[in-house]
mmCIF file of C-alpha atoms in Angstrom:
data_model
loop_
_atom_site.group_PDB
_atom_site.id
_atom_site.type_symbol
_atom_site.label_atom_id
_atom_site.label_comp_id
_atom_site.label_asym_id
_atom_site.label_seq_id
_atom_site.Cartn_x
_atom_site.Cartn_y
_atom_site.Cartn_z
ATOM 1 C CA ILE A 1 29.684 20.286 -4.064
ATOM 2 C CA LEU A 2 26.059 21.462 -3.841
ATOM 3 C CA ASN A 3 25.410 25.197 -4.055
ATOM 4 C CA VAL A 4 23.395 26.711 -1.214
ATOM 5 C CA GLU A 5 22.900 30.447 -1.384
ATOM 6 C CA GLN A 6 21.520 32.847 1.158
ATOM 7 C CA SER A 7 20.401 36.404 0.665
ATOM 8 C CA PRO A 8 20.883 39.042 1.720
ATOM 9 C CA GLN A 9 24.381 38.698 3.204
ATOM 10 C CA SER A 10 23.526 41.202 5.906
ATOM 11 C CA LEU A 11 20.536 43.106 7.086
ATOM 12 C CA HIS A 12 20.088 46.052 9.430
ATOM 13 C CA VAL A 13 16.610 46.654 10.813
ATOM 14 C CA GLN A 14 15.030 48.682 13.578
ATOM 15 C CA GLU A 15 13.524 47.058 16.623
ATOM 16 C CA GLY A 16 9.937 46.150 15.848
ATOM 17 C CA ASP A 17 10.479 45.696 12.104
ATOM 18 C CA SER A 18 9.562 42.402 10.513
ATOM 19 C CA THR A 19 12.088 40.868 8.182
ATOM 20 C CA ASN A 20 12.706 37.866 6.013
ATOM 21 C CA PHE A 21 15.564 36.222 4.192
ATOM 22 C CA THR A 22 16.027 33.516 1.616
ATOM 23 C CA CYS A 23 17.849 30.229 1.266
ATOM 24 C CA SER A 24 18.175 28.688 -2.218
ATOM 25 C CA PHE A 25 19.209 25.074 -2.698
ATOM 26 C CA PRO A 26 19.144 22.347 -5.379
ATOM 27 C CA SER A 27 15.617 21.161 -6.032
ATOM 28 C CA SER A 28 16.663 17.636 -6.959
ATOM 29 C CA ASN A 29 17.319 14.830 -4.467
ATOM 30 C CA PHE A 30 15.885 16.830 -1.586
ATOM 31 C CA TYR A 31 16.085 15.260 1.871
ATOM 32 C CA ALA A 32 15.830 18.044 4.460
ATOM 33 C CA LEU A 33 16.548 21.718 4.983
ATOM 34 C CA HIS A 34 17.803 23.105 8.285
ATOM 35 C CA TRP A 35 17.856 26.613 9.739
ATOM 36 C CA TYR A 36 20.297 27.604 12.492
ATOM 37 C CA ARG A 37 20.826 30.772 14.490
ATOM 38 C CA TRP A 38 24.434 31.619 15.303
ATOM 39 C CA GLU A 39 25.065 34.284 17.904
ATOM 40 C CA THR A 40 28.527 35.727 18.363
ATOM 41 C CA ALA A 41 30.747 33.670 20.692
ATOM 42 C CA LYS A 42 28.172 30.882 20.868
ATOM 43 C CA SER A 43 27.560 27.692 18.939
ATOM 44 C CA PRO A 44 24.966 27.510 16.149
ATOM 45 C CA GLU A 45 21.548 26.622 17.516
ATOM 46 C CA ALA A 46 18.995 24.638 15.551
ATOM 47 C CA LEU A 47 15.785 26.496 14.699
ATOM 48 C CA PHE A 48 13.955 24.262 12.253
ATOM 49 C CA VAL A 49 14.319 21.028 10.337
ATOM 50 C CA MET A 50 12.029 20.992 7.321
ATOM 51 C CA THR A 51 11.312 18.033 5.110
ATOM 52 C CA LEU A 52 8.024 18.388 3.237
ATOM 53 C CA ASN A 53 7.206 20.677 0.322
ATOM 54 C CA GLY A 54 4.892 23.405 1.583
ATOM 55 C CA ASP A 55 6.027 22.831 5.150
ATOM 56 C CA GLU A 56 5.680 25.792 7.455
ATOM 57 C CA LYS A 57 7.198 25.867 10.928
ATOM 58 C CA LYS A 58 6.989 28.414 13.701
ATOM 59 C CA LYS A 59 8.862 29.085 16.918
ATOM 60 C CA GLY A 60 7.676 32.209 18.704
ATOM 61 C CA ARG A 61 8.172 35.171 16.388
ATOM 62 C CA ILE A 62 10.249 33.169 13.918
ATOM 63 C CA SER A 63 8.751 31.075 11.148
ATOM 64 C CA ALA A 64 9.985 29.344 8.020
ATOM 65 C CA THR A 65 8.479 28.032 4.811
ATOM 66 C CA LEU A 66 9.763 25.466 2.361
ATOM 67 C CA ASN A 67 9.370 24.998 -1.390
ATOM 68 C CA THR A 68 11.263 21.914 -2.489
ATOM 69 C CA LYS A 69 10.031 22.009 -6.091
ATOM 70 C CA GLU A 70 11.647 25.366 -6.784
ATOM 71 C CA GLY A 71 14.411 25.010 -4.200
ATOM 72 C CA TYR A 72 13.943 27.793 -1.690
ATOM 73 C CA SER A 73 13.082 28.435 1.921
ATOM 74 C CA TYR A 74 12.170 31.688 3.612
ATOM 75 C CA LEU A 75 12.827 32.601 7.231
ATOM 76 C CA TYR A 76 10.592 35.291 8.729
ATOM 77 C CA ILE A 77 11.064 37.231 11.938
ATOM 78 C CA LYS A 78 8.077 39.207 13.137
ATOM 79 C CA GLY A 79 8.681 42.268 15.299
ATOM 80 C CA SER A 80 12.485 41.948 15.443
ATOM 81 C CA GLN A 81 14.156 42.436 18.815
ATOM 82 C CA PRO A 82 17.822 43.249 19.542
ATOM 83 C CA GLU A 83 18.264 39.708 20.885
ATOM 84 C CA ASP A 84 17.418 38.404 17.396
ATOM 85 C CA SER A 85 20.738 39.831 16.193
ATOM 86 C CA ALA A 86 22.710 36.863 14.904
ATOM 87 C CA THR A 87 23.783 35.100 11.753
ATOM 88 C CA TYR A 88 21.100 32.821 10.357
ATOM 89 C CA LEU A 89 22.397 29.779 8.503
ATOM 90 C CA CYS A 90 20.538 27.371 6.312
ATOM 91 C CA ALA A 91 21.860 23.925 5.478
ATOM 92 C CA PHE A 92 20.842 21.464 2.778
ATOM 93 C CA ASP A 93 20.814 18.021 4.357
ATOM 94 C CA ASN A 94 21.825 15.471 1.746
ATOM 95 C CA PHE A 95 21.257 12.484 3.987
ATOM 96 C CA ASN A 96 23.846 13.049 6.707
ATOM 97 C CA LYS A 97 25.956 15.377 4.613
ATOM 98 C CA PHE A 98 25.265 19.064 5.139
ATOM 99 C CA TYR A 99 25.884 21.919 2.737
ATOM 100 C CA PHE A 100 25.706 25.326 4.377
ATOM 101 C CA GLY A 101 24.945 28.726 2.972
ATOM 102 C CA SER A 102 27.142 31.680 3.935
ATOM 103 C CA GLY A 103 24.476 32.992 6.250
ATOM 104 C CA THR A 104 22.495 36.198 6.652
ATOM 105 C CA LYS A 105 23.838 38.472 9.368
ATOM 106 C CA LEU A 106 20.982 40.292 11.054
ATOM 107 C CA ASN A 107 21.531 43.387 13.191
ATOM 108 C CA VAL A 108 18.510 44.721 15.053
ATOM 109 C CA LYS A 109 18.947 48.251 16.346
ATOM 110 C CA PRO A 110 17.089 49.232 19.507
ATOM 111 C CA GLY B 1 20.280 18.296 26.324
ATOM 112 C CA ALA B 2 22.541 17.434 23.361
ATOM 113 C CA VAL B 3 25.529 19.534 24.394
ATOM 114 C CA VAL B 4 28.759 19.451 22.415
ATOM 115 C CA SER B 5 31.903 20.776 24.056
ATOM 116 C CA GLN B 6 34.880 21.831 21.940
ATOM 117 C CA HIS B 7 38.346 22.786 23.207
ATOM 118 C CA PRO B 8 40.327 24.905 22.934
ATOM 119 C CA SER B 9 38.304 27.962 21.916
ATOM 120 C CA TRP B 10 41.338 29.561 20.392
ATOM 121 C CA VAL B 11 44.945 28.614 19.881
ATOM 122 C CA ILE B 12 48.030 30.309 18.480
ATOM 123 C CA CYS B 13 50.855 28.093 17.360
ATOM 124 C CA LYS B 14 54.080 28.369 15.441
ATOM 125 C CA SER B 15 54.443 27.142 11.910
ATOM 126 C CA GLY B 16 55.481 23.489 11.819
ATOM 127 C CA THR B 17 53.893 22.483 15.105
ATOM 128 C CA SER B 18 50.796 20.332 15.578
ATOM 129 C CA VAL B 19 47.563 21.314 17.255
ATOM 130 C CA LYS B 20 44.894 19.016 18.651
ATOM 131 C CA ILE B 21 41.250 20.064 18.914
ATOM 132 C CA GLU B 22 38.823 18.022 21.005
ATOM 133 C CA CYS B 23 35.109 17.629 20.503
ATOM 134 C CA ARG B 24 33.014 15.915 23.155
ATOM 135 C CA SER B 25 29.344 15.030 23.288
ATOM 136 C CA LEU B 26 28.487 15.583 26.945
ATOM 137 C CA ASP B 27 25.051 14.047 27.350
ATOM 138 C CA PHE B 28 24.600 11.781 24.356
ATOM 139 C CA GLN B 29 26.535 9.274 22.346
ATOM 140 C CA ALA B 30 27.676 10.353 18.936
ATOM 141 C CA THR B 31 28.592 7.576 16.555
ATOM 142 C CA THR B 32 29.240 10.224 13.933
ATOM 143 C CA MET B 33 30.768 13.663 14.297
ATOM 144 C CA PHE B 34 31.413 16.226 11.602
ATOM 145 C CA TRP B 35 34.327 18.627 11.317
ATOM 146 C CA TYR B 36 33.884 21.913 9.499
ATOM 147 C CA ARG B 37 36.192 24.748 8.604
ATOM 148 C CA GLN B 38 35.175 28.317 7.926
ATOM 149 C CA PHE B 39 37.293 30.967 6.239
ATOM 150 C CA PRO B 40 36.294 34.627 6.642
ATOM 151 C CA LYS B 41 33.011 35.541 4.950
ATOM 152 C CA GLN B 42 32.573 31.999 3.660
ATOM 153 C CA SER B 43 30.234 29.189 4.568
ATOM 154 C CA LEU B 44 30.977 26.247 6.823
ATOM 155 C CA MET B 45 32.766 23.681 4.696
ATOM 156 C CA LEU B 46 32.687 20.027 5.666
ATOM 157 C CA MET B 47 36.196 18.652 6.091
ATOM 158 C CA ALA B 48 35.470 15.138 7.234
ATOM 159 C CA THR B 49 32.971 12.835 8.844
ATOM 160 C CA SER B 50 34.315 11.105 11.907
ATOM 161 C CA ASN B 51 33.005 7.618 12.656
ATOM 162 C CA GLU B 52 33.498 5.954 16.025
ATOM 163 C CA GLY B 53 35.777 2.976 15.779
ATOM 164 C CA SER B 54 36.601 3.389 12.099
ATOM 165 C CA LYS B 55 38.449 5.666 9.739
ATOM 166 C CA ALA B 56 37.155 9.122 9.022
ATOM 167 C CA THR B 57 35.725 9.990 5.632
ATOM 168 C CA TYR B 58 37.427 13.046 4.171
ATOM 169 C CA GLU B 59 35.965 15.460 1.691
ATOM 170 C CA GLN B 60 37.656 16.049 -1.634
ATOM 171 C CA GLY B 61 40.626 18.363 -1.290
ATOM 172 C CA VAL B 62 41.156 17.754 2.432
ATOM 173 C CA GLU B 63 44.483 16.079 3.183
ATOM 174 C CA LYS B 64 43.918 13.191 5.557
ATOM 175 C CA ASP B 65 47.576 13.089 6.565
ATOM 176 C CA LYS B 66 47.480 16.737 7.526
ATOM 177 C CA PHE B 67 44.150 16.734 9.334
ATOM 178 C CA LEU B 68 44.206 13.624 11.492
ATOM 179 C CA ILE B 69 40.866 12.613 12.933
ATOM 180 C CA ASN B 70 40.436 10.114 15.723
ATOM 181 C CA HIS B 71 37.068 9.006 17.080
ATOM 182 C CA ALA B 72 38.094 6.522 19.733
ATOM 183 C CA SER B 73 34.909 6.625 21.811
ATOM 184 C CA LEU B 74 31.233 7.415 21.410
ATOM 185 C CA THR B 75 31.733 10.787 23.092
ATOM 186 C CA LEU B 76 35.073 12.051 21.807
ATOM 187 C CA SER B 77 36.455 12.995 18.426
ATOM 188 C CA THR B 78 39.745 14.819 17.935
ATOM 189 C CA LEU B 79 41.134 16.758 15.004
ATOM 190 C CA THR B 80 44.905 17.198 14.870
ATOM 191 C CA VAL B 81 46.328 19.741 12.469
ATOM 192 C CA THR B 82 49.820 18.421 11.789
ATOM 193 C CA SER B 83 52.744 20.595 10.739
ATOM 194 C CA ALA B 84 50.532 23.644 10.742
ATOM 195 C CA HIS B 85 51.173 26.461 8.303
ATOM 196 C CA PRO B 86 49.764 30.000 8.217
ATOM 197 C CA GLU B 87 47.299 28.979 5.494
ATOM 198 C CA ASP B 88 45.755 26.547 8.005
ATOM 199 C CA SER B 89 44.688 29.525 10.108
ATOM 200 C CA SER B 90 40.929 29.277 10.203
ATOM 201 C CA PHE B 91 37.880 28.616 12.335
ATOM 202 C CA TYR B 92 37.268 24.912 12.988
ATOM 203 C CA ILE B 93 33.981 23.653 14.403
ATOM 204 C CA CYS B 94 32.636 20.202 15.187
ATOM 205 C CA SER B 95 29.085 18.935 15.290
ATOM 206 C CA ALA B 96 27.153 15.779 15.987
ATOM 207 C CA ARG B 97 23.712 14.414 15.461
ATOM 208 C CA VAL B 98 21.485 12.669 17.980
ATOM 209 C CA LEU B 99 20.002 9.768 16.095
ATOM 210 C CA GLN B 100 16.397 9.159 17.104
ATOM 211 C CA GLY B 101 15.653 5.565 16.327
ATOM 212 C CA ALA B 102 15.098 5.079 12.610
ATOM 213 C CA ASN B 103 14.605 8.820 12.110
ATOM 214 C CA LEU B 104 17.823 10.366 10.878
ATOM 215 C CA ILE B 105 16.317 13.811 10.276
ATOM 216 C CA SER B 106 17.531 15.464 13.444
ATOM 217 C CA PRO B 107 19.461 18.733 13.660
ATOM 218 C CA LEU B 108 23.175 19.113 14.214
ATOM 219 C CA HIS B 109 24.497 20.114 17.620
ATOM 220 C CA PHE B 110 27.638 22.195 17.446
ATOM 221 C CA GLY B 111 30.639 22.915 19.592
ATOM 222 C CA ASN B 112 31.675 26.539 20.083
ATOM 223 C CA GLY B 113 34.456 26.285 17.542
ATOM 224 C CA THR B 114 38.224 26.797 17.658
ATOM 225 C CA ARG B 115 40.001 29.799 16.177
ATOM 226 C CA LEU B 116 43.425 28.614 15.013
ATOM 227 C CA THR B 117 46.139 31.124 14.204
ATOM 228 C CA VAL B 118 49.426 29.834 12.853
ATOM 229 C CA THR B 119 52.306 32.305 12.984
#
Protein backbone atom coordinates (compact mmCIF):
# COMPACT_ATOMS: atom_id res chain seq x y z
CA ILE A 1 0.00 0.00 0.00
CA LEU A 2 1.45 3.38 -1.03
CA ASN A 3 1.46 6.15 1.57
CA VAL A 4 -0.17 9.41 0.54
CA GLU A 5 -0.28 12.09 3.19
CA GLN A 6 -2.09 15.38 3.28
CA SER A 7 -1.58 18.28 5.62
CA PRO A 8 -3.07 19.95 7.44
CA GLN A 9 -6.04 17.72 8.34
CA SER A 10 -8.26 20.76 8.70
CA LEU A 11 -8.04 24.45 8.16
CA HIS A 12 -10.22 27.36 9.21
CA VAL A 13 -9.76 30.63 7.34
CA GLN A 14 -11.62 33.90 6.95
CA GLU A 15 -13.27 34.87 3.71
CA GLY A 16 -10.71 36.58 1.53
CA ASP A 17 -7.70 34.75 2.99
CA SER A 18 -5.45 32.81 0.67
CA THR A 19 -4.50 29.33 1.73
CA ASN A 20 -2.55 26.30 0.65
CA PHE A 21 -2.19 22.68 1.59
CA THR A 22 0.15 19.83 0.82
CA CYS A 23 -0.02 16.34 -0.61
CA SER A 24 3.01 14.05 -0.19
CA PHE A 25 3.39 10.87 -2.22
CA PRO A 26 6.08 8.35 -3.23
CA SER A 27 8.55 9.88 -5.64
CA SER A 28 9.29 6.61 -7.42
CA ASN A 29 7.20 5.13 -10.23
CA PHE A 30 5.17 8.31 -10.62
CA TYR A 31 2.31 8.24 -13.12
CA ALA A 32 -0.15 11.00 -12.19
CA LEU A 33 -1.44 12.99 -9.25
CA HIS A 34 -5.08 14.01 -8.91
CA TRP A 35 -6.82 16.66 -6.82
CA TYR A 36 -10.52 16.42 -5.95
CA ARG A 37 -12.92 18.68 -4.09
CA TRP A 38 -15.51 16.93 -1.96
CA GLU A 39 -18.41 18.99 -0.68
CA THR A 40 -20.71 17.60 1.98
CA ALA A 41 -23.54 15.45 0.59
CA LYS A 42 -22.05 15.54 -2.90
CA SER A 43 -19.67 13.35 -4.85
CA PRO A 44 -15.96 14.20 -5.16
CA GLU A 45 -15.33 16.47 -8.12
CA ALA A 46 -12.11 16.40 -10.12
CA LEU A 47 -10.03 19.58 -9.98
CA PHE A 48 -6.73 18.70 -11.60
CA VAL A 49 -4.84 15.79 -13.09
CA MET A 50 -1.11 16.44 -13.04
CA THR A 51 1.53 14.38 -14.75
CA LEU A 52 4.72 16.35 -15.38
CA ASN A 53 7.33 17.48 -12.86
CA GLY A 54 7.03 21.24 -12.48
CA ASP A 55 3.48 21.18 -13.80
CA GLU A 56 1.29 24.02 -12.66
CA LYS A 57 -2.46 24.08 -13.26
CA LYS A 58 -5.07 26.71 -12.56
CA LYS A 59 -8.85 26.81 -12.42
CA GLY A 60 -10.20 30.19 -11.38
CA ARG A 61 -8.85 31.01 -7.93
CA ILE A 62 -7.50 27.50 -7.39
CA SER A 63 -4.10 26.37 -8.61
CA ALA A 64 -1.80 23.42 -8.02
CA THR A 65 1.87 22.65 -8.47
CA LEU A 66 3.68 19.36 -8.76
CA ASN A 67 7.16 18.17 -7.79
CA THR A 68 7.57 14.53 -8.72
CA LYS A 69 11.26 14.34 -7.80
CA GLU A 70 10.61 15.13 -4.15
CA GLY A 71 7.07 13.75 -4.08
CA TYR A 72 4.78 16.63 -3.23
CA SER A 73 2.02 18.77 -4.65
CA TYR A 74 0.59 22.00 -3.33
CA LEU A 75 -2.96 23.24 -3.78
CA TYR A 76 -3.49 27.00 -3.48
CA ILE A 77 -6.74 28.90 -3.08
CA LYS A 78 -6.55 32.64 -3.58
CA GLY A 79 -9.10 34.83 -1.83
CA SER A 80 -11.07 31.98 -0.21
CA GLN A 81 -14.86 32.16 -0.37
CA PRO A 82 -17.41 30.31 1.80
CA GLU A 83 -18.31 28.16 -1.22
CA ASP A 84 -14.73 26.85 -1.21
CA SER A 85 -15.53 25.04 2.05
CA ALA A 86 -15.01 21.36 1.32
CA THR A 87 -12.60 18.50 1.81
CA TYR A 88 -9.77 18.51 -0.71
CA LEU A 89 -8.43 15.09 -1.61
CA CYS A 90 -5.31 14.19 -3.48
CA ALA A 91 -4.79 10.80 -5.09
CA PHE A 92 -1.64 9.11 -6.37
CA ASP A 93 -2.53 7.43 -9.65
CA ASN A 94 -0.46 4.28 -10.01
CA PHE A 95 -1.71 3.48 -13.48
CA ASN A 96 -5.40 2.85 -12.85
CA LYS A 97 -4.95 2.20 -9.16
CA PHE A 98 -5.55 5.20 -6.92
CA TYR A 99 -4.17 5.83 -3.46
CA PHE A 100 -5.94 8.63 -1.63
CA GLY A 101 -4.80 10.90 1.14
CA SER A 102 -7.11 11.53 4.10
CA GLY A 103 -7.95 14.96 2.80
CA THR A 104 -7.73 18.53 4.07
CA LYS A 105 -11.03 19.87 5.37
CA LEU A 106 -11.30 23.57 4.62
CA ASN A 107 -13.81 25.81 6.38
CA VAL A 108 -14.09 29.37 5.10
CA LYS A 109 -15.88 31.71 7.48
CA PRO A 110 -17.80 34.63 5.99
CA GLY B 1 -21.16 14.79 -18.69
CA ALA B 2 -19.62 11.73 -16.99
CA VAL B 3 -22.27 11.28 -14.30
CA VAL B 4 -22.16 8.33 -11.92
CA SER B 5 -25.30 7.46 -10.00
CA GLN B 6 -25.10 5.38 -6.83
CA HIS B 7 -28.03 3.93 -4.86
CA PRO B 8 -29.06 3.80 -2.14
CA SER B 9 -27.59 6.86 -0.43
CA TRP B 10 -27.99 5.26 2.95
CA VAL B 11 -29.22 1.95 4.26
CA ILE B 12 -29.77 0.42 7.68
CA CYS B 13 -29.91 -3.33 7.88
CA LYS B 14 -29.90 -6.03 10.51
CA SER B 15 -26.89 -8.16 11.20
CA GLY B 16 -26.85 -11.25 8.99
CA THR B 17 -28.75 -9.75 6.08
CA SER B 18 -27.33 -8.79 2.68
CA VAL B 19 -27.30 -5.36 1.11
CA LYS B 20 -26.87 -4.50 -2.56
CA ILE B 21 -25.43 -1.18 -3.71
CA GLU B 22 -25.75 -0.12 -7.34
CA CYS B 23 -23.43 2.10 -9.32
CA ARG B 24 -24.44 3.30 -12.76
CA SER B 25 -22.62 5.37 -15.34
CA LEU B 26 -25.40 7.46 -16.85
CA ASP B 27 -23.85 9.04 -19.92
CA PHE B 28 -20.75 6.99 -20.65
CA GLN B 29 -19.66 3.40 -20.75
CA ALA B 30 -17.44 2.22 -17.96
CA THR B 31 -15.48 -0.93 -18.64
CA THR B 32 -13.90 -0.51 -15.22
CA MET B 33 -15.43 0.71 -11.99
CA PHE B 34 -13.77 1.05 -8.61
CA TRP B 35 -15.29 0.43 -5.20
CA TYR B 36 -13.94 2.28 -2.18
CA ARG B 37 -14.69 2.17 1.50
CA GLN B 38 -14.07 4.95 3.98
CA PHE B 39 -14.02 4.62 7.75
CA PRO B 40 -14.36 7.78 9.86
CA LYS B 41 -11.40 10.16 9.59
CA GLN B 42 -9.61 7.81 7.20
CA SER B 43 -8.86 7.96 3.51
CA LEU B 44 -10.77 6.26 0.73
CA MET B 45 -9.50 2.70 0.56
CA LEU B 46 -9.81 0.73 -2.65
CA MET B 47 -11.73 -2.49 -2.10
CA ALA B 48 -11.89 -3.86 -5.60
CA THR B 49 -11.73 -3.06 -9.27
CA SER B 50 -14.80 -4.16 -11.16
CA ASN B 51 -14.33 -5.23 -14.78
CA GLU B 52 -17.25 -5.59 -17.17
CA GLY B 53 -17.77 -9.17 -18.18
CA SER B 54 -15.08 -10.63 -15.95
CA LYS B 55 -14.27 -11.22 -12.32
CA ALA B 56 -13.47 -8.33 -10.05
CA THR B 57 -9.96 -7.81 -8.73
CA TYR B 58 -9.95 -7.52 -4.95
CA GLU B 59 -7.42 -5.72 -2.84
CA GLN B 60 -5.48 -7.57 -0.18
CA GLY B 61 -7.55 -8.09 2.94
CA VAL B 62 -10.93 -7.70 1.22
CA GLU B 63 -13.00 -10.88 1.33
CA LYS B 64 -14.38 -11.58 -2.12
CA ASP B 65 -17.05 -13.92 -0.76
CA LYS B 66 -18.30 -11.23 1.57
CA PHE B 67 -18.20 -8.32 -0.86
CA LEU B 68 -19.68 -9.67 -4.08
CA ILE B 69 -19.12 -7.51 -7.12
CA ASN B 70 -20.98 -7.93 -10.38
CA HIS B 71 -20.32 -5.84 -13.48
CA ALA B 72 -22.78 -7.32 -15.93
CA SER B 73 -23.00 -4.36 -18.31
CA LEU B 74 -20.94 -1.39 -19.41
CA THR B 75 -23.07 0.92 -17.28
CA LEU B 76 -23.79 -1.03 -14.10
CA SER B 77 -21.70 -2.45 -11.31
CA THR B 78 -23.15 -3.76 -8.06
CA LEU B 79 -21.58 -4.42 -4.68
CA THR B 80 -23.39 -6.84 -2.39
CA VAL B 81 -22.37 -6.97 1.25
CA THR B 82 -23.34 -10.49 2.29
CA SER B 83 -24.18 -11.49 5.85
CA ALA B 84 -23.49 -7.99 7.04
CA HIS B 85 -22.08 -7.41 10.50
CA PRO B 86 -21.78 -4.18 12.52
CA GLU B 87 -18.08 -3.94 11.61
CA ASP B 88 -19.15 -3.62 7.95
CA SER B 89 -20.82 -0.32 8.82
CA SER B 90 -19.01 2.21 6.69
CA PHE B 91 -19.24 4.60 3.77
CA TYR B 92 -19.01 2.88 0.38
CA ILE B 93 -18.43 4.84 -2.82
CA CYS B 94 -17.98 3.83 -6.44
CA SER B 95 -16.14 5.56 -9.24
CA ALA B 96 -15.36 5.13 -12.90
CA ARG B 97 -13.03 6.53 -15.46
CA VAL B 98 -13.85 7.77 -18.94
CA LEU B 99 -11.12 6.39 -21.13
CA GLN B 100 -10.12 8.86 -23.82
CA GLY B 101 -8.61 6.86 -26.61
CA ALA B 102 -5.08 5.79 -25.74
CA ASN B 103 -4.90 8.36 -22.95
CA LEU B 104 -5.64 6.69 -19.64
CA ILE B 105 -4.83 9.76 -17.54
CA SER B 106 -8.37 10.94 -16.96
CA PRO B 107 -9.94 11.72 -13.59
CA LEU B 108 -12.31 9.52 -11.65
CA HIS B 109 -16.02 10.28 -11.62
CA PHE B 110 -17.70 9.33 -8.37
CA GLY B 111 -21.13 8.33 -7.19
CA ASN B 112 -22.54 10.06 -4.11
CA GLY B 113 -21.70 7.15 -1.86
CA THR B 114 -23.74 4.85 0.39
CA ARG B 115 -23.74 5.05 4.17
CA LEU B 116 -24.29 1.52 5.48
CA THR B 117 -25.27 0.95 9.09
CA VAL B 118 -25.57 -2.61 10.32
CA THR B 119 -27.43 -3.03 13.61
